Backbone as XML, in Angstrom:
<?xml version="1.0"?>
<chain id="A" units="angstrom">
  <residue number="1" name="MET">
    <atom name="N" x="102.865" y="92.225" z="85.038"/>
    <atom name="CA" x="103.361" y="91.575" z="86.234"/>
    <atom name="C" x="102.313" y="90.652" z="86.815"/>
  </residue>
  <residue number="2" name="SER">
    <atom name="N" x="101.167" y="91.158" z="87.188"/>
    <atom name="CA" x="100.112" y="90.320" z="87.742"/>
    <atom name="C" x="98.780" y="90.729" z="87.150"/>
  </residue>
  <residue number="3" name="LYS">
    <atom name="N" x="97.827" y="89.817" z="87.248"/>
    <atom name="CA" x="96.527" y="90.040" z="86.617"/>
    <atom name="C" x="95.431" y="90.089" z="87.664"/>
  </residue>
  <residue number="4" name="PRO">
    <atom name="N" x="94.293" y="90.728" z="87.336"/>
    <atom name="CA" x="93.160" y="90.707" z="88.263"/>
    <atom name="C" x="92.728" y="89.270" z="88.521"/>
  </residue>
  <residue number="5" name="GLY">
    <atom name="N" x="92.200" y="89.007" z="89.685"/>
    <atom name="CA" x="91.741" y="87.669" z="90.010"/>
    <atom name="C" x="92.873" y="86.709" z="90.309"/>
  </residue>
  <residue number="6" name="LEU">
    <atom name="N" x="93.915" y="87.176" z="90.989"/>
    <atom name="CA" x="95.029" y="86.305" z="91.346"/>
    <atom name="C" x="94.533" y="85.133" z="92.174"/>
  </residue>
  <residue number="7" name="ASN">
    <atom name="N" x="95.044" y="83.929" z="91.890"/>
    <atom name="CA" x="94.695" y="82.787" z="92.720"/>
    <atom name="C" x="95.914" y="82.236" z="93.441"/>
  </residue>
  <residue number="8" name="THR">
    <atom name="N" x="97.072" y="82.842" z="93.217"/>
    <atom name="CA" x="98.299" y="82.477" z="93.915"/>
    <atom name="C" x="99.263" y="83.651" z="93.852"/>
  </residue>
  <residue number="9" name="LEU">
    <atom name="N" x="100.210" y="83.660" z="94.773"/>
    <atom name="CA" x="101.271" y="84.660" z="94.760"/>
    <atom name="C" x="102.578" y="83.916" z="94.567"/>
  </residue>
  <residue number="10" name="LYS">
    <atom name="N" x="103.554" y="84.575" z="93.937"/>
    <atom name="CA" x="104.829" y="83.930" z="93.671"/>
    <atom name="C" x="105.952" y="84.633" z="94.424"/>
  </residue>
  <residue number="11" name="PRO">
    <atom name="N" x="106.707" y="83.873" z="95.222"/>
    <atom name="CA" x="107.847" y="84.457" z="95.915"/>
    <atom name="C" x="108.808" y="85.122" z="94.925"/>
  </residue>
  <residue number="12" name="GLY">
    <atom name="N" x="109.305" y="86.302" z="95.323"/>
    <atom name="CA" x="110.220" y="87.055" z="94.466"/>
    <atom name="C" x="109.519" y="88.097" z="93.616"/>
  </residue>
  <residue number="13" name="GLN">
    <atom name="N" x="108.185" y="88.027" z="93.502"/>
    <atom name="CA" x="107.453" y="89.001" z="92.700"/>
    <atom name="C" x="106.855" y="90.088" z="93.569"/>
  </residue>
  <residue number="14" name="ASN">
    <atom name="N" x="106.693" y="91.255" z="92.947"/>
    <atom name="CA" x="106.067" y="92.392" z="93.617"/>
    <atom name="C" x="104.599" y="92.487" z="93.223"/>
  </residue>
  <residue number="15" name="TYR">
    <atom name="N" x="103.787" y="92.915" z="94.196"/>
    <atom name="CA" x="102.361" y="93.123" z="93.979"/>
    <atom name="C" x="101.953" y="94.412" z="94.664"/>
  </residue>
  <residue number="16" name="LYS">
    <atom name="N" x="101.018" y="95.122" z="94.062"/>
    <atom name="CA" x="100.482" y="96.329" z="94.688"/>
    <atom name="C" x="99.560" y="95.916" z="95.833"/>
  </residue>
  <residue number="17" name="ALA">
    <atom name="N" x="99.453" y="96.793" z="96.829"/>
    <atom name="CA" x="98.599" y="96.516" z="97.986"/>
    <atom name="C" x="97.167" y="96.215" z="97.553"/>
  </residue>
  <residue number="18" name="GLN">
    <atom name="N" x="96.670" y="96.910" z="96.539"/>
    <atom name="CA" x="95.297" y="96.654" z="96.084"/>
    <atom name="C" x="95.159" y="95.247" z="95.502"/>
  </residue>
  <residue number="19" name="GLU">
    <atom name="N" x="96.209" y="94.730" z="94.874"/>
    <atom name="CA" x="96.178" y="93.359" z="94.361"/>
    <atom name="C" x="96.182" y="92.355" z="95.510"/>
  </residue>
  <residue number="20" name="LEU">
    <atom name="N" x="96.979" y="92.630" z="96.538"/>
    <atom name="CA" x="97.015" y="91.756" z="97.706"/>
    <atom name="C" x="95.678" y="91.768" z="98.438"/>
  </residue>
  <residue number="21" name="ASP">
    <atom name="N" x="95.061" y="92.934" z="98.513"/>
    <atom name="CA" x="93.749" y="93.072" z="99.139"/>
    <atom name="C" x="92.731" y="92.202" z="98.405"/>
  </residue>
  <residue number="22" name="SER">
    <atom name="N" x="92.712" y="92.292" z="97.097"/>
    <atom name="CA" x="91.800" y="91.491" z="96.280"/>
    <atom name="C" x="92.094" y="89.995" z="96.453"/>
  </residue>
  <residue number="23" name="PHE">
    <atom name="N" x="93.376" y="89.653" z="96.519"/>
    <atom name="CA" x="93.787" y="88.259" z="96.665"/>
    <atom name="C" x="93.262" y="87.659" z="97.972"/>
  </residue>
  <residue number="24" name="VAL">
    <atom name="N" x="93.468" y="88.337" z="99.106"/>
    <atom name="CA" x="93.024" y="87.765" z="100.389"/>
    <atom name="C" x="91.505" y="87.803" z="100.531"/>
  </residue>
  <residue number="25" name="THR">
    <atom name="N" x="90.844" y="88.683" z="99.788"/>
    <atom name="CA" x="89.386" y="88.731" z="99.812"/>
    <atom name="C" x="88.790" y="87.526" z="99.087"/>
  </residue>
  <residue number="26" name="SER">
    <atom name="N" x="89.473" y="87.061" z="98.034"/>
    <atom name="CA" x="88.923" y="85.985" z="97.211"/>
    <atom name="C" x="89.602" y="84.630" z="97.409"/>
  </residue>
  <residue number="27" name="THR">
    <atom name="N" x="90.611" y="84.564" z="98.276"/>
    <atom name="CA" x="91.382" y="83.335" z="98.464"/>
    <atom name="C" x="91.523" y="83.036" z="99.953"/>
  </residue>
  <residue number="28" name="ASP">
    <atom name="N" x="91.495" y="81.789" z="100.307"/>
    <atom name="CA" x="91.686" y="81.394" z="101.702"/>
    <atom name="C" x="93.185" y="81.334" z="101.979"/>
  </residue>
  <residue number="29" name="ALA">
    <atom name="N" x="93.761" y="82.480" z="102.335"/>
    <atom name="CA" x="95.198" y="82.585" z="102.566"/>
    <atom name="C" x="95.463" y="83.589" z="103.682"/>
  </residue>
  <residue number="30" name="VAL">
    <atom name="N" x="96.687" y="83.542" z="104.201"/>
    <atom name="CA" x="97.123" y="84.456" z="105.243"/>
    <atom name="C" x="98.285" y="85.269" z="104.707"/>
  </residue>
  <residue number="31" name="LEU">
    <atom name="N" x="98.279" y="86.582" z="104.968"/>
    <atom name="CA" x="99.411" y="87.439" z="104.629"/>
    <atom name="C" x="100.065" y="87.904" z="105.920"/>
  </residue>
  <residue number="32" name="LEU">
    <atom name="N" x="101.372" y="87.737" z="106.001"/>
    <atom name="CA" x="102.155" y="88.238" z="107.124"/>
    <atom name="C" x="103.020" y="89.360" z="106.567"/>
  </residue>
  <residue number="33" name="SER">
    <atom name="N" x="102.859" y="90.549" z="107.107"/>
    <atom name="CA" x="103.544" y="91.714" z="106.565"/>
    <atom name="C" x="104.586" y="92.259" z="107.517"/>
  </residue>
  <residue number="34" name="THR">
    <atom name="N" x="105.770" y="92.591" z="106.977"/>
    <atom name="CA" x="106.804" y="93.238" z="107.778"/>
    <atom name="C" x="106.494" y="94.726" z="107.927"/>
  </residue>
  <residue number="35" name="ASN">
    <atom name="N" x="105.419" y="95.177" z="107.290"/>
    <atom name="CA" x="105.007" y="96.584" z="107.352"/>
    <atom name="C" x="103.910" y="96.774" z="108.402"/>
  </residue>
  <residue number="36" name="GLU">
    <atom name="N" x="103.866" y="95.880" z="109.360"/>
    <atom name="CA" x="102.904" y="95.914" z="110.460"/>
    <atom name="C" x="101.473" y="96.057" z="109.949"/>
  </residue>
  <residue number="37" name="SER">
    <atom name="N" x="100.709" y="96.963" z="110.494"/>
    <atom name="CA" x="99.294" y="97.093" z="110.122"/>
    <atom name="C" x="99.065" y="98.043" z="108.951"/>
  </residue>
  <residue number="38" name="HIS">
    <atom name="N" x="100.120" y="98.467" z="108.294"/>
    <atom name="CA" x="99.998" y="99.446" z="107.211"/>
    <atom name="C" x="99.953" y="98.807" z="105.825"/>
  </residue>
  <residue number="39" name="LEU">
    <atom name="N" x="99.707" y="97.526" z="105.763"/>
    <atom name="CA" x="99.721" y="96.810" z="104.484"/>
    <atom name="C" x="98.762" y="97.415" z="103.469"/>
  </residue>
  <residue number="40" name="PHE">
    <atom name="N" x="97.575" y="97.778" z="103.890"/>
    <atom name="CA" x="96.573" y="98.260" z="102.946"/>
    <atom name="C" x="96.351" y="99.777" z="103.024"/>
  </residue>
  <residue number="41" name="SER">
    <atom name="N" x="97.261" y="100.513" z="103.667"/>
    <atom name="CA" x="97.069" y="101.959" z="103.828"/>
    <atom name="C" x="97.279" y="102.741" z="102.533"/>
  </residue>
  <residue number="42" name="ASP">
    <atom name="N" x="98.100" y="102.242" z="101.621"/>
    <atom name="CA" x="98.327" y="102.891" z="100.321"/>
    <atom name="C" x="98.128" y="101.837" z="99.233"/>
  </residue>
  <residue number="43" name="PRO">
    <atom name="N" x="97.011" y="101.895" z="98.503"/>
    <atom name="CA" x="96.707" y="100.858" z="97.508"/>
    <atom name="C" x="97.766" y="100.706" z="96.416"/>
  </residue>
  <residue number="44" name="GLU">
    <atom name="N" x="98.549" y="101.744" z="96.169"/>
    <atom name="CA" x="99.561" y="101.697" z="95.108"/>
    <atom name="C" x="100.926" y="101.206" z="95.606"/>
  </residue>
  <residue number="45" name="GLN">
    <atom name="N" x="101.096" y="101.106" z="96.927"/>
    <atom name="CA" x="102.375" y="100.643" z="97.482"/>
    <atom name="C" x="102.641" y="99.215" z="97.030"/>
  </residue>
  <residue number="46" name="GLU">
    <atom name="N" x="103.871" y="98.945" z="96.625"/>
    <atom name="CA" x="104.228" y="97.597" z="96.202"/>
    <atom name="C" x="104.871" y="96.823" z="97.336"/>
  </residue>
  <residue number="47" name="PHE">
    <atom name="N" x="104.567" y="95.515" z="97.360"/>
    <atom name="CA" x="105.127" y="94.600" z="98.337"/>
    <atom name="C" x="105.712" y="93.406" z="97.612"/>
  </residue>
  <residue number="48" name="LYS">
    <atom name="N" x="106.827" y="92.935" z="98.109"/>
    <atom name="CA" x="107.477" y="91.758" z="97.536"/>
    <atom name="C" x="107.143" y="90.543" z="98.395"/>
  </residue>
  <residue number="49" name="VAL">
    <atom name="N" x="106.758" y="89.457" z="97.749"/>
    <atom name="CA" x="106.512" y="88.200" z="98.446"/>
    <atom name="C" x="107.877" y="87.552" z="98.686"/>
  </residue>
  <residue number="50" name="THR">
    <atom name="N" x="108.217" y="87.346" z="99.959"/>
    <atom name="CA" x="109.532" y="86.783" z="100.277"/>
    <atom name="C" x="109.486" y="85.300" z="100.615"/>
  </residue>
  <residue number="51" name="HIS">
    <atom name="N" x="108.352" y="84.819" z="101.141"/>
    <atom name="CA" x="108.220" y="83.410" z="101.504"/>
    <atom name="C" x="106.791" y="82.935" z="101.259"/>
  </residue>
  <residue number="52" name="GLU">
    <atom name="N" x="106.688" y="81.654" z="100.973"/>
    <atom name="CA" x="105.379" y="81.016" z="100.813"/>
    <atom name="C" x="105.380" y="79.727" z="101.627"/>
  </residue>
  <residue number="53" name="PHE">
    <atom name="N" x="104.308" y="79.487" z="102.372"/>
    <atom name="CA" x="104.173" y="78.285" z="103.183"/>
    <atom name="C" x="102.853" y="77.601" z="102.842"/>
  </residue>
  <residue number="54" name="LYS">
    <atom name="N" x="102.857" y="76.279" z="102.871"/>
    <atom name="CA" x="101.641" y="75.524" z="102.563"/>
    <atom name="C" x="100.703" y="75.439" z="103.755"/>
  </residue>
  <residue number="55" name="GLY">
    <atom name="N" x="101.204" y="75.763" z="104.928"/>
    <atom name="CA" x="100.389" y="75.709" z="106.126"/>
    <atom name="C" x="101.173" y="76.214" z="107.320"/>
  </residue>
  <residue number="56" name="PHE">
    <atom name="N" x="100.550" y="76.140" z="108.492"/>
    <atom name="CA" x="101.179" y="76.645" z="109.708"/>
    <atom name="C" x="100.515" y="76.017" z="110.925"/>
  </residue>
  <residue number="57" name="PHE">
    <atom name="N" x="101.200" y="76.097" z="112.064"/>
    <atom name="CA" x="100.626" y="75.626" z="113.319"/>
    <atom name="C" x="99.929" y="76.785" z="114.013"/>
  </residue>
  <residue number="58" name="GLU">
    <atom name="N" x="98.814" y="76.470" z="114.620"/>
    <atom name="CA" x="98.023" y="77.474" z="115.319"/>
    <atom name="C" x="97.615" y="76.905" z="116.674"/>
  </residue>
  <residue number="59" name="HIS">
    <atom name="N" x="97.677" y="77.738" z="117.694"/>
    <atom name="CA" x="97.293" y="77.340" z="119.048"/>
    <atom name="C" x="95.807" y="77.626" z="119.234"/>
  </residue>
  <residue number="60" name="SER">
    <atom name="N" x="95.091" y="76.667" z="119.751"/>
    <atom name="CA" x="93.660" y="76.833" z="120.005"/>
    <atom name="C" x="93.454" y="77.355" z="121.423"/>
  </residue>
  <residue number="61" name="SER">
    <atom name="N" x="92.757" y="78.466" z="121.536"/>
    <atom name="CA" x="92.455" y="79.000" z="122.863"/>
    <atom name="C" x="91.342" y="78.196" z="123.534"/>
  </residue>
  <residue number="62" name="GLU">
    <atom name="N" x="90.620" y="77.398" z="122.754"/>
    <atom name="CA" x="89.522" y="76.605" z="123.310"/>
    <atom name="C" x="90.001" y="75.372" z="124.067"/>
  </residue>
  <residue number="63" name="ASP">
    <atom name="N" x="90.953" y="74.632" z="123.484"/>
    <atom name="CA" x="91.398" y="73.405" z="124.145"/>
    <atom name="C" x="92.896" y="73.385" z="124.454"/>
  </residue>
  <residue number="64" name="GLY">
    <atom name="N" x="93.609" y="74.451" z="124.115"/>
    <atom name="CA" x="95.026" y="74.546" z="124.432"/>
    <atom name="C" x="95.934" y="73.725" z="123.540"/>
  </residue>
  <residue number="65" name="GLU">
    <atom name="N" x="95.370" y="73.063" z="122.548"/>
    <atom name="CA" x="96.161" y="72.237" z="121.641"/>
    <atom name="C" x="96.696" y="73.065" z="120.477"/>
  </residue>
  <residue number="66" name="LYS">
    <atom name="N" x="97.701" y="72.505" z="119.802"/>
    <atom name="CA" x="98.251" y="73.125" z="118.601"/>
    <atom name="C" x="97.813" y="72.301" z="117.399"/>
  </residue>
  <residue number="67" name="TYR">
    <atom name="N" x="97.342" y="72.970" z="116.378"/>
    <atom name="CA" x="96.846" y="72.289" z="115.187"/>
    <atom name="C" x="97.548" y="72.822" z="113.951"/>
  </residue>
  <residue number="68" name="TYR">
    <atom name="N" x="97.853" y="71.903" z="113.022"/>
    <atom name="CA" x="98.422" y="72.308" z="111.745"/>
    <atom name="C" x="97.277" y="72.673" z="110.817"/>
  </residue>
  <residue number="69" name="ARG">
    <atom name="N" x="97.332" y="73.860" z="110.245"/>
    <atom name="CA" x="96.303" y="74.310" z="109.302"/>
    <atom name="C" x="96.885" y="74.302" z="107.897"/>
  </residue>
  <residue number="70" name="GLU">
    <atom name="N" x="96.262" y="73.565" z="107.010"/>
    <atom name="CA" x="96.667" y="73.570" z="105.606"/>
    <atom name="C" x="96.027" y="74.775" z="104.949"/>
  </residue>
  <residue number="71" name="LYS">
    <atom name="N" x="96.719" y="75.886" z="105.052"/>
    <atom name="CA" x="96.236" y="77.145" z="104.506"/>
    <atom name="C" x="97.458" y="77.921" z="104.061"/>
  </residue>
  <residue number="72" name="LYS">
    <atom name="N" x="97.474" y="78.355" z="102.809"/>
    <atom name="CA" x="98.632" y="79.080" z="102.287"/>
    <atom name="C" x="98.891" y="80.326" z="103.127"/>
  </residue>
  <residue number="73" name="ALA">
    <atom name="N" x="100.154" y="80.569" z="103.392"/>
    <atom name="CA" x="100.570" y="81.755" z="104.126"/>
    <atom name="C" x="101.756" y="82.374" z="103.380"/>
  </residue>
  <residue number="74" name="TYR">
    <atom name="N" x="101.739" y="83.692" z="103.254"/>
    <atom name="CA" x="102.785" y="84.397" z="102.529"/>
    <atom name="C" x="103.364" y="85.509" z="103.406"/>
  </residue>
  <residue number="75" name="VAL">
    <atom name="N" x="104.687" y="85.681" z="103.333"/>
    <atom name="CA" x="105.339" y="86.800" z="104.002"/>
    <atom name="C" x="105.611" y="87.844" z="102.926"/>
  </residue>
  <residue number="76" name="VAL">
    <atom name="N" x="105.184" y="89.085" z="103.196"/>
    <atom name="CA" x="105.410" y="90.177" z="102.238"/>
    <atom name="C" x="106.130" y="91.315" z="102.946"/>
  </residue>
  <residue number="77" name="GLU">
    <atom name="N" x="106.970" y="92.016" z="102.173"/>
    <atom name="CA" x="107.661" y="93.188" z="102.716"/>
    <atom name="C" x="107.568" y="94.333" z="101.729"/>
  </residue>
  <residue number="78" name="LYS">
    <atom name="N" x="107.590" y="95.536" z="102.274"/>
    <atom name="CA" x="107.489" y="96.739" z="101.461"/>
    <atom name="C" x="108.625" y="96.775" z="100.452"/>
  </residue>
  <residue number="79" name="ALA">
    <atom name="N" x="108.284" y="96.979" z="99.191"/>
    <atom name="CA" x="109.297" y="97.015" z="98.121"/>
    <atom name="C" x="109.871" y="98.405" z="97.963"/>
  </residue>
</chain>
């Protein structure tokens, strides 16, 4: 299914929490989980990637402006 050293995630595929952990450690990406803060609580739990985005808007607390960040973001849900 997936290999060590992932450099991308594919919507529709399942990944173990330990693979996702390794992915965000080595890649500049954001994971949004429907499993709240329990994403990494069980390394063997599988999650399905449901959406992929090339970037997102972020509000700056420093100047109050909104900025588009070109940073991959993925939505994952417990499989």
